[in-house]
Tab-separated table of C-alpha atoms in Angstrom:
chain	number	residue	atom	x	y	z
A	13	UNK	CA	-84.393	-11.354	82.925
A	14	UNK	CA	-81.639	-10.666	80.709
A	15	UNK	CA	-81.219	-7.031	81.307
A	16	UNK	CA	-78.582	-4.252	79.550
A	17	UNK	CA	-77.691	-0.686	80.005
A	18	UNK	CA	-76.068	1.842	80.497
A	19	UNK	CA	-76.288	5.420	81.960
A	20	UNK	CA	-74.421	7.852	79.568
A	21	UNK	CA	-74.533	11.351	80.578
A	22	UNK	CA	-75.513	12.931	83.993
A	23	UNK	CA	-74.133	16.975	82.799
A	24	UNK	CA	-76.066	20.127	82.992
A	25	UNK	CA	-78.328	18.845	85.386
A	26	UNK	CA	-79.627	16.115	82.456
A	27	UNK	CA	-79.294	12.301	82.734
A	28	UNK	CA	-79.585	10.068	79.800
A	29	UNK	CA	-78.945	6.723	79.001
A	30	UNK	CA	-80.636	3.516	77.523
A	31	UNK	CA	-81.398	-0.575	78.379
A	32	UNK	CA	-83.242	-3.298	76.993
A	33	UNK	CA	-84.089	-6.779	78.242
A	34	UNK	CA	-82.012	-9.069	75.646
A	35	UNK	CA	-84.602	-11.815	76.081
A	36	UNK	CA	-87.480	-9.724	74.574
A	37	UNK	CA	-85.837	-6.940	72.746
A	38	UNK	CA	-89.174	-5.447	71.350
A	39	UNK	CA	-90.171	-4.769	75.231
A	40	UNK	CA	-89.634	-1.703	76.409
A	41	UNK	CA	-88.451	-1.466	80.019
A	42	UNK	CA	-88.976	1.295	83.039
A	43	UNK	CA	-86.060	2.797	84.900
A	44	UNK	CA	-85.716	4.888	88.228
A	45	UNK	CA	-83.690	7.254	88.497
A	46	UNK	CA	-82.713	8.009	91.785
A	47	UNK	CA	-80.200	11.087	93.190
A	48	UNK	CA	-78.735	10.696	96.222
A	49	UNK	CA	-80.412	13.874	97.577
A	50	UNK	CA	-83.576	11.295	97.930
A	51	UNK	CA	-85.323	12.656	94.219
A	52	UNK	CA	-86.365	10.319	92.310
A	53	UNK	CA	-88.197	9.187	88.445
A	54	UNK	CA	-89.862	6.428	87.254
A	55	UNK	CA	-90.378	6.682	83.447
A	56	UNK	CA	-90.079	4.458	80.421
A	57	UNK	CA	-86.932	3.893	78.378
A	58	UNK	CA	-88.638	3.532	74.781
A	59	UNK	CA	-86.886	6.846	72.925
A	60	UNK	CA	-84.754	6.279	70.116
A	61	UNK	CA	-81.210	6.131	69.844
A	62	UNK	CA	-79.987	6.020	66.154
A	63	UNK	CA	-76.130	5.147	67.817
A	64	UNK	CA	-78.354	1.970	69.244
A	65	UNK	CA	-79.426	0.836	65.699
A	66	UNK	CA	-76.431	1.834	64.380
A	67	UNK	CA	-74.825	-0.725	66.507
A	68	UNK	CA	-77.375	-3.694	66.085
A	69	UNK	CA	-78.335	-3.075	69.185
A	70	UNK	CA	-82.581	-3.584	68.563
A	71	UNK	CA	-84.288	-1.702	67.120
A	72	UNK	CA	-82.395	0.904	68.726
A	73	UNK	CA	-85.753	2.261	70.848
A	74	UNK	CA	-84.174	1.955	74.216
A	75	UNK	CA	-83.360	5.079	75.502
A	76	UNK	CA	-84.584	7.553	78.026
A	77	UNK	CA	-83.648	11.152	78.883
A	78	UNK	CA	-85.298	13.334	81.954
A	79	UNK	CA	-84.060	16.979	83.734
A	80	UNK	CA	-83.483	17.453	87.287
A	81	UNK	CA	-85.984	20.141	88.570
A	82	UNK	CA	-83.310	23.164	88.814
A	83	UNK	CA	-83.894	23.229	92.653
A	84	UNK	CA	-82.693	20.234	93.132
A	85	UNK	CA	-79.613	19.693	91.617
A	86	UNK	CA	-78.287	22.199	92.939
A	87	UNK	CA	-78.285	20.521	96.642
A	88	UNK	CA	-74.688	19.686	96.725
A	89	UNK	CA	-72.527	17.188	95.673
A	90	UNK	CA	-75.225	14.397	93.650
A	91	UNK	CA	-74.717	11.368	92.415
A	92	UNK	CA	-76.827	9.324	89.961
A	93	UNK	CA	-78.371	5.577	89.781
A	94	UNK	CA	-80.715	3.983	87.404
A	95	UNK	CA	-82.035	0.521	87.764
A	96	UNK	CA	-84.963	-0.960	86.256
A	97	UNK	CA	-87.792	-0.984	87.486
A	98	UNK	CA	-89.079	-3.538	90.200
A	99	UNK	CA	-85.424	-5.285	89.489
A	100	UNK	CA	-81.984	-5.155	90.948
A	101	UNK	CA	-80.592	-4.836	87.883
A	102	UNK	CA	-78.435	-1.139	88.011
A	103	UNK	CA	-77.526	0.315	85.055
A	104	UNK	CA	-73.598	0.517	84.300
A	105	UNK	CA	-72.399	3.567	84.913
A	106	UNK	CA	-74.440	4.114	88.124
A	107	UNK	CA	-73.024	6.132	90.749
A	108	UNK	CA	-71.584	9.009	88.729
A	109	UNK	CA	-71.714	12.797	89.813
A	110	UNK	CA	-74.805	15.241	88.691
A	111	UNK	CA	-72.271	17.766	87.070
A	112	UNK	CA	-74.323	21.299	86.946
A	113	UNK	CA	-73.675	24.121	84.692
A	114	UNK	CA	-73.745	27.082	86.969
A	115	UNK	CA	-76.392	29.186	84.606
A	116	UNK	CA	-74.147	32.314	86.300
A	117	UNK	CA	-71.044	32.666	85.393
A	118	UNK	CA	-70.312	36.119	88.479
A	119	UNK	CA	-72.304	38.211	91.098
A	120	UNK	CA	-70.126	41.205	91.182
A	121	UNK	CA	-71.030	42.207	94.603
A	122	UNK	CA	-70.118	45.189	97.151
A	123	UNK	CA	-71.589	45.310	100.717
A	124	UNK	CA	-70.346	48.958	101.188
A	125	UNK	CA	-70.637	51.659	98.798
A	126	UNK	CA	-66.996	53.162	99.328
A	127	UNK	CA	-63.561	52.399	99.706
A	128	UNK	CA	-60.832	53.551	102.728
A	129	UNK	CA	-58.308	54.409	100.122
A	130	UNK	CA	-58.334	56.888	96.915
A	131	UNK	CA	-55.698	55.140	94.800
A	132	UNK	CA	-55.151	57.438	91.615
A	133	UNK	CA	-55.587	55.207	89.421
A	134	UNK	CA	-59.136	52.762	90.418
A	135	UNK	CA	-61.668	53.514	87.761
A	136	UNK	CA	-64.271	54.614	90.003
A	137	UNK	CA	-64.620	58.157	90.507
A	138	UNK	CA	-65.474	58.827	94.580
A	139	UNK	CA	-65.536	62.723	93.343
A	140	UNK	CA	-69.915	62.778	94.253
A	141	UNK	CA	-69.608	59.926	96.822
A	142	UNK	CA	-70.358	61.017	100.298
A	143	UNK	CA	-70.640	58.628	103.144
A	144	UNK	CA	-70.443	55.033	104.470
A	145	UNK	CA	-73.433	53.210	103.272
A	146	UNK	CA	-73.096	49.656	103.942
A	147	UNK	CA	-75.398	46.353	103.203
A	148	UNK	CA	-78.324	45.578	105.719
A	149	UNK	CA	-78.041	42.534	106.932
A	150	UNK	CA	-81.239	41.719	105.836
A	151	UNK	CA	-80.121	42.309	101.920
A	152	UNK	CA	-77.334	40.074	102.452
A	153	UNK	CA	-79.610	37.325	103.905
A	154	UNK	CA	-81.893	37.684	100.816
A	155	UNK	CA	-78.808	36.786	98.883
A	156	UNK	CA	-77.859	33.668	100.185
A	157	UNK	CA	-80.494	31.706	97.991
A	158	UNK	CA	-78.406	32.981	95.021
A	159	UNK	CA	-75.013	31.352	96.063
A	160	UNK	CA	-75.706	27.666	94.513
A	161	UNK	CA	-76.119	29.626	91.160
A	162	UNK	CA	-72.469	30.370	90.737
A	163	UNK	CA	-69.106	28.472	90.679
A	164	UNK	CA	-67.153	28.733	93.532
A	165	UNK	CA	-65.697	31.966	94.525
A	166	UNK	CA	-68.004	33.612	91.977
A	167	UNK	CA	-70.270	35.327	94.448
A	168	UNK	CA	-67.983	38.504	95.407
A	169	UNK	CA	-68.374	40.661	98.314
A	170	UNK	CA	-66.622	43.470	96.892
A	171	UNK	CA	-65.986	44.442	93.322
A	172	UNK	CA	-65.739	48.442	93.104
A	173	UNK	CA	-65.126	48.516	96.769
A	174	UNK	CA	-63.333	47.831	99.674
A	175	UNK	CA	-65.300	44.911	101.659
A	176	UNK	CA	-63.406	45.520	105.036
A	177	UNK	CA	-65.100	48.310	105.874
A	178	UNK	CA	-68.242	46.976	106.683
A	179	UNK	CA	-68.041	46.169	110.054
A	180	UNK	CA	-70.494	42.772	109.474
A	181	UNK	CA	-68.293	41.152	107.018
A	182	UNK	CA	-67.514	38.568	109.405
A	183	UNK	CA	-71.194	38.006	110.683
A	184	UNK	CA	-72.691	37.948	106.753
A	185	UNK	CA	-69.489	35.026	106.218
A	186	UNK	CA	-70.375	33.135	109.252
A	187	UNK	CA	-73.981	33.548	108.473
A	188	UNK	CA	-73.839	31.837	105.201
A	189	UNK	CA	-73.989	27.718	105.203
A	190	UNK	CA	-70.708	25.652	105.529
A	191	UNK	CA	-71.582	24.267	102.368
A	192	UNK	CA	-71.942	27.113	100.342
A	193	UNK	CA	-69.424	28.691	101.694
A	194	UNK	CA	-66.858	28.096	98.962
A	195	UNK	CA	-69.023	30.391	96.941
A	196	UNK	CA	-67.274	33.513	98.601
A	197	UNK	CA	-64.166	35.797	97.929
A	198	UNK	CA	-63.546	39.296	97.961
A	199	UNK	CA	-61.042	41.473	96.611
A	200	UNK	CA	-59.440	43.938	99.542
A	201	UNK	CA	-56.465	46.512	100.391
A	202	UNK	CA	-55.682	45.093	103.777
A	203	UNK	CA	-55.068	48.840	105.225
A	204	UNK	CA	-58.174	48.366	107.650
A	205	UNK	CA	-57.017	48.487	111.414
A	206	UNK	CA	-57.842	44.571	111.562
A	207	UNK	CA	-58.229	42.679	115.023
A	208	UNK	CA	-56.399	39.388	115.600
A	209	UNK	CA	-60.027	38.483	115.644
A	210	UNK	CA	-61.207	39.162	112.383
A	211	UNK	CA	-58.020	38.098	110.891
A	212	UNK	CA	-58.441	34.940	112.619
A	213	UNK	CA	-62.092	34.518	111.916
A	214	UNK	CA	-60.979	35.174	107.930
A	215	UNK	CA	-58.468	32.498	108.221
A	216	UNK	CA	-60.756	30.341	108.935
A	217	UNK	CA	-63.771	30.884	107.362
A	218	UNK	CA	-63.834	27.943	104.500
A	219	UNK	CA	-64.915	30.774	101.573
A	220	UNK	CA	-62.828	30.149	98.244
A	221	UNK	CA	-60.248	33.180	98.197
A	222	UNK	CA	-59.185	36.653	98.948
A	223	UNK	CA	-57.458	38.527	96.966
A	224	UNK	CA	-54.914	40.848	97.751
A	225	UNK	CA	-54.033	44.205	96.343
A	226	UNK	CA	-49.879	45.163	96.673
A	227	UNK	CA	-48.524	47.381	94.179
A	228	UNK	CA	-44.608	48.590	96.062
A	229	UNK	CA	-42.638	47.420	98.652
A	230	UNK	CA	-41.781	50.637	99.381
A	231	UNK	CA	-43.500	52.748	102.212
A	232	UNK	CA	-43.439	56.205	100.201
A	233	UNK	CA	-44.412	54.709	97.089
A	234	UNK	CA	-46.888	52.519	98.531
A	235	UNK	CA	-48.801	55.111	100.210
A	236	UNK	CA	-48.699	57.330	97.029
A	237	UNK	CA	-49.830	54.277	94.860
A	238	UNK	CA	-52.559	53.265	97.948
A	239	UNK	CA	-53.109	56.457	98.995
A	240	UNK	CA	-54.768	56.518	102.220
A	241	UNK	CA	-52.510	53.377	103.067
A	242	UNK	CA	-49.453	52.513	104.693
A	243	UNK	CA	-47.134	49.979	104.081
A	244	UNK	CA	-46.636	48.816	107.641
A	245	UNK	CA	-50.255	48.238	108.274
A	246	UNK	CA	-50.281	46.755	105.100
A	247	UNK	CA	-47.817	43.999	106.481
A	248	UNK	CA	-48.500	43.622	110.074
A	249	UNK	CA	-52.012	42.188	108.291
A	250	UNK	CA	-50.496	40.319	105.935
A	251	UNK	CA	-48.049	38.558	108.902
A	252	UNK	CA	-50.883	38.462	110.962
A	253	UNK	CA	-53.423	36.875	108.332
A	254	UNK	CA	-50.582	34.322	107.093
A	255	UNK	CA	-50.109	33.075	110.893
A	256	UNK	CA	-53.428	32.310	111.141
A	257	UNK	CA	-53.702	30.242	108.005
A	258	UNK	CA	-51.360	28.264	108.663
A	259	UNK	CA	-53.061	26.288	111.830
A	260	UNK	CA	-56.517	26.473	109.620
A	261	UNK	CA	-57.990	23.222	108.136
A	262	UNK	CA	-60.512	25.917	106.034
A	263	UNK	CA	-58.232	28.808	105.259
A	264	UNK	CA	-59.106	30.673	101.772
A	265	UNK	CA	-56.845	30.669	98.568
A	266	UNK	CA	-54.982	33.845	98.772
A	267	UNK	CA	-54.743	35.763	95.334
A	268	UNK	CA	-52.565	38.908	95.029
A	269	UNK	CA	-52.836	41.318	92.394
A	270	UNK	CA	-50.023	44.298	91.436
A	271	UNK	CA	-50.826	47.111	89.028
A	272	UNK	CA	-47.666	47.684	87.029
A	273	UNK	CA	-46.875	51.482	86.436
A	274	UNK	CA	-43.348	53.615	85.217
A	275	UNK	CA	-42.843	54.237	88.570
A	276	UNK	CA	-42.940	50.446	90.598
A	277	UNK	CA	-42.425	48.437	87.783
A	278	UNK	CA	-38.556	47.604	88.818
A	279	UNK	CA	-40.654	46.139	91.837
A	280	UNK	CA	-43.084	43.805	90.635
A	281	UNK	CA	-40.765	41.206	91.106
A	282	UNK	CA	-39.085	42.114	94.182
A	283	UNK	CA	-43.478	42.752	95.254
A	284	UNK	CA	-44.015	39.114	94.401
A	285	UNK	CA	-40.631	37.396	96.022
A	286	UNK	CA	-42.137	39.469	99.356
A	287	UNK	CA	-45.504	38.190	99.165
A	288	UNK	CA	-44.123	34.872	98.592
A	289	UNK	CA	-42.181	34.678	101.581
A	290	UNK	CA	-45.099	36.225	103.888
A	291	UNK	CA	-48.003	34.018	102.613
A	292	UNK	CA	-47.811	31.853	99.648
A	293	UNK	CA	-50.450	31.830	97.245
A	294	UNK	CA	-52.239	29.931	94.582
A	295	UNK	CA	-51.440	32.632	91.918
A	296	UNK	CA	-50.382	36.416	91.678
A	297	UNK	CA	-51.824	38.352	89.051
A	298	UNK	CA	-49.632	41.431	87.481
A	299	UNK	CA	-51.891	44.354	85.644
A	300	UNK	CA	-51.832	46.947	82.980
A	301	UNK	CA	-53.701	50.415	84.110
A	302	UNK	CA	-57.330	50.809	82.915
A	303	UNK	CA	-58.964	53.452	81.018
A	304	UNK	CA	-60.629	55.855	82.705
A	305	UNK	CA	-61.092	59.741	82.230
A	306	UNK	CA	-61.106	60.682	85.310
A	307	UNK	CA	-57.882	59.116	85.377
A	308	UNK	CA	-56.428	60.516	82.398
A	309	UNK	CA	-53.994	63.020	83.243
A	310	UNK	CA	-52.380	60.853	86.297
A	311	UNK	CA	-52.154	57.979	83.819
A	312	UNK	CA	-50.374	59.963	81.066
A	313	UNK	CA	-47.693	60.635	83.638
A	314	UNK	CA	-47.362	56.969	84.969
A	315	UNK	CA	-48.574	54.950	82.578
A	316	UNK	CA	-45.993	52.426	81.834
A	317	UNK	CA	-44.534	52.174	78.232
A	318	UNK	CA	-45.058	48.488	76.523
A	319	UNK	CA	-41.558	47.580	75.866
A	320	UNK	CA	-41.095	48.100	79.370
A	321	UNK	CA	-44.222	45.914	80.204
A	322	UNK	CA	-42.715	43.077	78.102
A	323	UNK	CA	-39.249	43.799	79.845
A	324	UNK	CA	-40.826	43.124	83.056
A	325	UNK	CA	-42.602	40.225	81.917
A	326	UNK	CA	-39.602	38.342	80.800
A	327	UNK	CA	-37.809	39.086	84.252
A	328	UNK	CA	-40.040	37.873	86.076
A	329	UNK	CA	-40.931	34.538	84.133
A	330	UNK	CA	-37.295	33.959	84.612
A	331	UNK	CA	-36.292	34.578	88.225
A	332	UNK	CA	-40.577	33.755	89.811
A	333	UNK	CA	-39.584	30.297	90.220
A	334	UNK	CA	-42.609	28.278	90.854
A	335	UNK	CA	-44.810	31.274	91.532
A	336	UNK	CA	-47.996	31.361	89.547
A	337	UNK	CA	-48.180	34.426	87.955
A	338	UNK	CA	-50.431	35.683	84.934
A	339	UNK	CA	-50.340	38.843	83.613
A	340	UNK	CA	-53.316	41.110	82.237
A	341	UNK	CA	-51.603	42.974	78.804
A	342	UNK	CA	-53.039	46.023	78.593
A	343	UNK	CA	-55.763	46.164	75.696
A	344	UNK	CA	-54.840	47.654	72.183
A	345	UNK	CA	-56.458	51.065	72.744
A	346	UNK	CA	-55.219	51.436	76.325
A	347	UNK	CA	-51.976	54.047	75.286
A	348	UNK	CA	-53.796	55.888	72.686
A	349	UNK	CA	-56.789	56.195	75.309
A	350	UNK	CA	-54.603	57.519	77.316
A	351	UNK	CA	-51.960	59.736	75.435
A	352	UNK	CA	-55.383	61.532	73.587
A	353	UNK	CA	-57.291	61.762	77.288
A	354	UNK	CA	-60.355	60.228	75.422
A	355	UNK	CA	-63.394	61.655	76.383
A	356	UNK	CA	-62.002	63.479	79.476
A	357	UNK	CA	-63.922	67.078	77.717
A	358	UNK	CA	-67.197	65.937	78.196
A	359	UNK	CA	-66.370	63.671	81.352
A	360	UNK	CA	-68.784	64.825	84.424
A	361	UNK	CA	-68.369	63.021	87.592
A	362	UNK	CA	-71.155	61.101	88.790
A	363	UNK	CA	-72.221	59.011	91.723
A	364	UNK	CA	-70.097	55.493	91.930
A	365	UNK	CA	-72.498	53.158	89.851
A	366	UNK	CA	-73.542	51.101	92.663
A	367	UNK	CA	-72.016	53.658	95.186
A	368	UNK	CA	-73.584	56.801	95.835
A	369	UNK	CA	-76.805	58.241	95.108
A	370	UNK	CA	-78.090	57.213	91.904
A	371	UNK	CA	-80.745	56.720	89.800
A	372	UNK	CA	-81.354	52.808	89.929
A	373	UNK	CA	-83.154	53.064	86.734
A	374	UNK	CA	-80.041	53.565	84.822
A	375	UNK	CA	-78.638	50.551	85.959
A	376	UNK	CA	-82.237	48.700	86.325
A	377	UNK	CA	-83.056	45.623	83.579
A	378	UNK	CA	-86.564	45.337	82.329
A	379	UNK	CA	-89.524	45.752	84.294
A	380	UNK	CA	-90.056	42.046	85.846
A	381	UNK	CA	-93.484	42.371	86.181
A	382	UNK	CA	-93.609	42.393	82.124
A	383	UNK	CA	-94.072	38.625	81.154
A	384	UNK	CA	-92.731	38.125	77.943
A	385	UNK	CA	-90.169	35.207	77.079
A	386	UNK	CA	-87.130	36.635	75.583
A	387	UNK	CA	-84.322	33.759	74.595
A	388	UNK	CA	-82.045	33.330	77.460
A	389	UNK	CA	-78.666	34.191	76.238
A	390	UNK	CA	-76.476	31.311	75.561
A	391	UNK	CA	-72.866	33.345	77.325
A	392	UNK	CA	-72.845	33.243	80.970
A	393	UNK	CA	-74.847	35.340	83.029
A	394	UNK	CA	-73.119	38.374	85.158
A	395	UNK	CA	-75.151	39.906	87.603
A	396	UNK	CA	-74.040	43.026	89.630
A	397	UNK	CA	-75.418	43.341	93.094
A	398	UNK	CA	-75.527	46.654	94.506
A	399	UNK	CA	-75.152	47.224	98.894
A	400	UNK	CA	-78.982	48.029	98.748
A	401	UNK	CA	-80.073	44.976	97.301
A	402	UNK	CA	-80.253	46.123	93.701
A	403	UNK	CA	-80.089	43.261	91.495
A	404	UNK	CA	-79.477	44.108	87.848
A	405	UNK	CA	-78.272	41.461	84.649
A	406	UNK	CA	-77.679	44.209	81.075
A	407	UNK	CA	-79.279	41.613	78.855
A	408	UNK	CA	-81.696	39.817	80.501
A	409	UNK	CA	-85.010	41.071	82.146
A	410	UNK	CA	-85.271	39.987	85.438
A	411	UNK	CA	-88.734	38.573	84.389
A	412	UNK	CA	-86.803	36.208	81.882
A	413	UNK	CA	-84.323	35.297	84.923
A	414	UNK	CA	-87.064	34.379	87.221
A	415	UNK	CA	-88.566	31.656	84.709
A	416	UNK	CA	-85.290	30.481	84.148
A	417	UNK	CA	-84.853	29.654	87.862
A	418	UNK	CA	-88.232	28.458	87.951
A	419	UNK	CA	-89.972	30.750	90.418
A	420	UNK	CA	-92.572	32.369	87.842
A	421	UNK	CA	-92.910	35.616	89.957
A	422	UNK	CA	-90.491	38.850	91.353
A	423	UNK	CA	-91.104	37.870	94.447
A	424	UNK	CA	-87.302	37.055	95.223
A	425	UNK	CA	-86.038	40.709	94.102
A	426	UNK	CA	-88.981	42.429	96.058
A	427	UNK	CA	-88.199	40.719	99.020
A	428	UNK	CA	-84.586	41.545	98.635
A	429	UNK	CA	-85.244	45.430	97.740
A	430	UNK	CA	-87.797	45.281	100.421
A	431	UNK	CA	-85.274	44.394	102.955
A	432	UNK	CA	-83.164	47.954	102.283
A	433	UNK	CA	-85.903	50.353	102.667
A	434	UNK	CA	-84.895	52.695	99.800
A	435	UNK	CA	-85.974	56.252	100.230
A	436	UNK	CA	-86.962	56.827	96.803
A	437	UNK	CA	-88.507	54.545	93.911
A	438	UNK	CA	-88.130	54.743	90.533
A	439	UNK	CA	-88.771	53.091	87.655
A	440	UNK	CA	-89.552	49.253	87.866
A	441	UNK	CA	-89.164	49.531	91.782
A	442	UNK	CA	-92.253	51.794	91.603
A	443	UNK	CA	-94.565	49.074	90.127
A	444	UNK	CA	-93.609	46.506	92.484
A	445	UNK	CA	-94.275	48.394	95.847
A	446	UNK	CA	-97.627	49.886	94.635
């Protein structure tokens, strides 16, 4: 038989594509579709294609279209062939990559609840939180399913917090597949007393990247800037961590990023020639303060004016060389935020959203037991995942997320709340443990 075809697309976990036999043109002709996972369709290509009869191709009613169960293509690296049907005829095109749209875009993540420095300046307000509380190991186990959801590096470790303090960090890593691995990074200070060890087991631990937080080159500055933190420590770990790296076949991307204030920002560059020459990296980012109002008052006196921001920004550009750097501007309202102490009257401190204490309902989507199909929002999803297992998505029920990964019950977030024994319920949580 005179066969013809052609596999077209093979994106967003669809694969379409069309073929006829040219000897009999009104027959229409079964494909299999076979991933290299070991799935595999049989159906029949008789859809139509008005580019086909556009093209004098037929009558244009050759095509066929199918979706990969959401499980499985997201089993690795995939590829794609079609052939017809009891034939060895394989569609052109064969052989091309099951390209996935990640349907989340970030899992903002923290396995501890605090932070080993008090910088003046990080927009969240320790004031209420008391303690260490850091992820079970259990919680983090429950997470692992979630990792072939995101792109890689977009399942953090620590967002609000400091990840080093946890003293399993290296034990949840290590626990996670080699494959998935590359879903990983984690933002840190690197003002932990860190063993050769872990140093050595980060340097080799195949996750995407760490990023790096250096604001001054200079030890009093640094430790007012990093309070809590000392320069030295700061980079004995650095020296340490870049030795390391550089006998690793799996070492992470390394990421730094330097706040900019009136009282470093003659150091930015001199902060990014040192980094540099320590341990290279794939970019450095350079930031404006955030609003906060707890952090009004020290911001008014350091906040850095914009002409000198732009000042800075040309210097460096001109004398970084081949350094990757990007720079966050601040946002239009940031000075006047600052300058009028917005909202700081009616500012009360309040447990760390997913620090301290607090009440989970305020943080909590919809009840997931409540089965109603809401539209799943065409932006990218961003989840925040709490130490205790607290899963929580601002415009999407959990319910809604559930059917979109295809497993029709809560099951998934009770086992992973389950795992962290809260003391008290509330809300949702109460209707799912009853």
């Amino acid at each position: 038989m005179n066969f013809e075809g052609y596999v077209d697309h093979t994106e967003n976990g669809e694969i379409f594509g069309w073929v006829r036999n040219r000897d009999e043109p009104q027959q229409r002709v079964a494909v299999t579709i076979r991933l290299s996972n070991g799935w595999s369709k049989t159906l029949l290509a008789d859809q139509p294609r008005e580019d086909l009869r556009a093209s004098s191709i037929g009558d244009g009613r050759y095509g066929f279209k199918t979706s990969v169960p959401f499980k499985i293509a997201h089993e690795g690296h995939i590829t794609v062939s079609v052939s017809v049907k009891r034939s060895d005829y394989i569609l052109e095109n064969s052989g091309r990559q099951l390209l996935i749209e990640h349907p989340i875009q970030l899992i903002a993540g923290d396995i501890s609840n605090n932070c080993n420095l008090r910088c003046p300046f990080c927009i969240t307000d320790y004031s209420l939180t008391k303690g260490l509380r850091n992820m079970p190991a259990e919680v983090f186990e429950k997470a692992i399913p979630l990792l072939p959801l995101v792109p890689d590096g977009m399942f953090w470790l620590s967002c609000m917090h400091e990840a080093t303090v946890h003293p399993q960090i290296i034990d949840f890593i290590q626990s996670v597949p080699s494959h998935l691995r590359k879903k990983l990074s984690f933002t840190t200070n690197l003002c932990k007393n860190l063993t050769d060890d872990t140093l050595r087991a980060l340097a080799n631990s195949n996750i995407h990247s760490i990023r790096i937080s250096i604001d001054s080159i200079d030890p009093e500055r640094f430790a007012e800037l990093r309070k809590g933190g000392r320069l030295e420590k700061f980079l004995a770990n650095l020296t340490r961590l870049s030795h390391f790296m550089k006998s690793s076949q799996t070492a992470p991307k390394i990421r730094y990023i330097t706040m900019a204030f009136a009282s470093n920002v003659h150091e930015i560059l001199p902060v990014i020639m040192k980094c540099k020459e320590i341990l290279p990296a794939y970019a450095h980012e350079v930031r404006f303060i955030f609003y906060q109002p707890h952090i009004a008052k020290w911001g008014q006196k350091n906040i850095l004016p914009l002409d000198q921001w732009n000042e800075m920004k040309q210097e460096v550009e001109s004398h970084a060389g081949s350094e990757h750097v990007e720079f966050y501007d601040p946002f239009p309202d940031t000075h006047s935020s600052f300058e009028k102490a917005i909202g700081i009257d009616t500012y009360k401190p309040s447990p760390a959203v997913f620090g301290g204490t607090c009440n989970p309902k305020q943080y909590t989507p919809a009840d997931p037991l409540v089965n109603n199909r809401t539209k799943i929002p065409n932006e990218p999803l961003t989840f925040r995942l709490r130490w205790d297992g607290l899963l929580s998505h601002e415009k999407m029920p959990e319910s809604d997320f559930l059917e979109y990964i295809q497993n029709l019950t809560p099951k998934y977030f009770v086992d992973m709340r389950i795992a962290s024994q809260p003391e008290e319920l509330d809300g949702w949580q109460k209707g799912i443990y009853e």
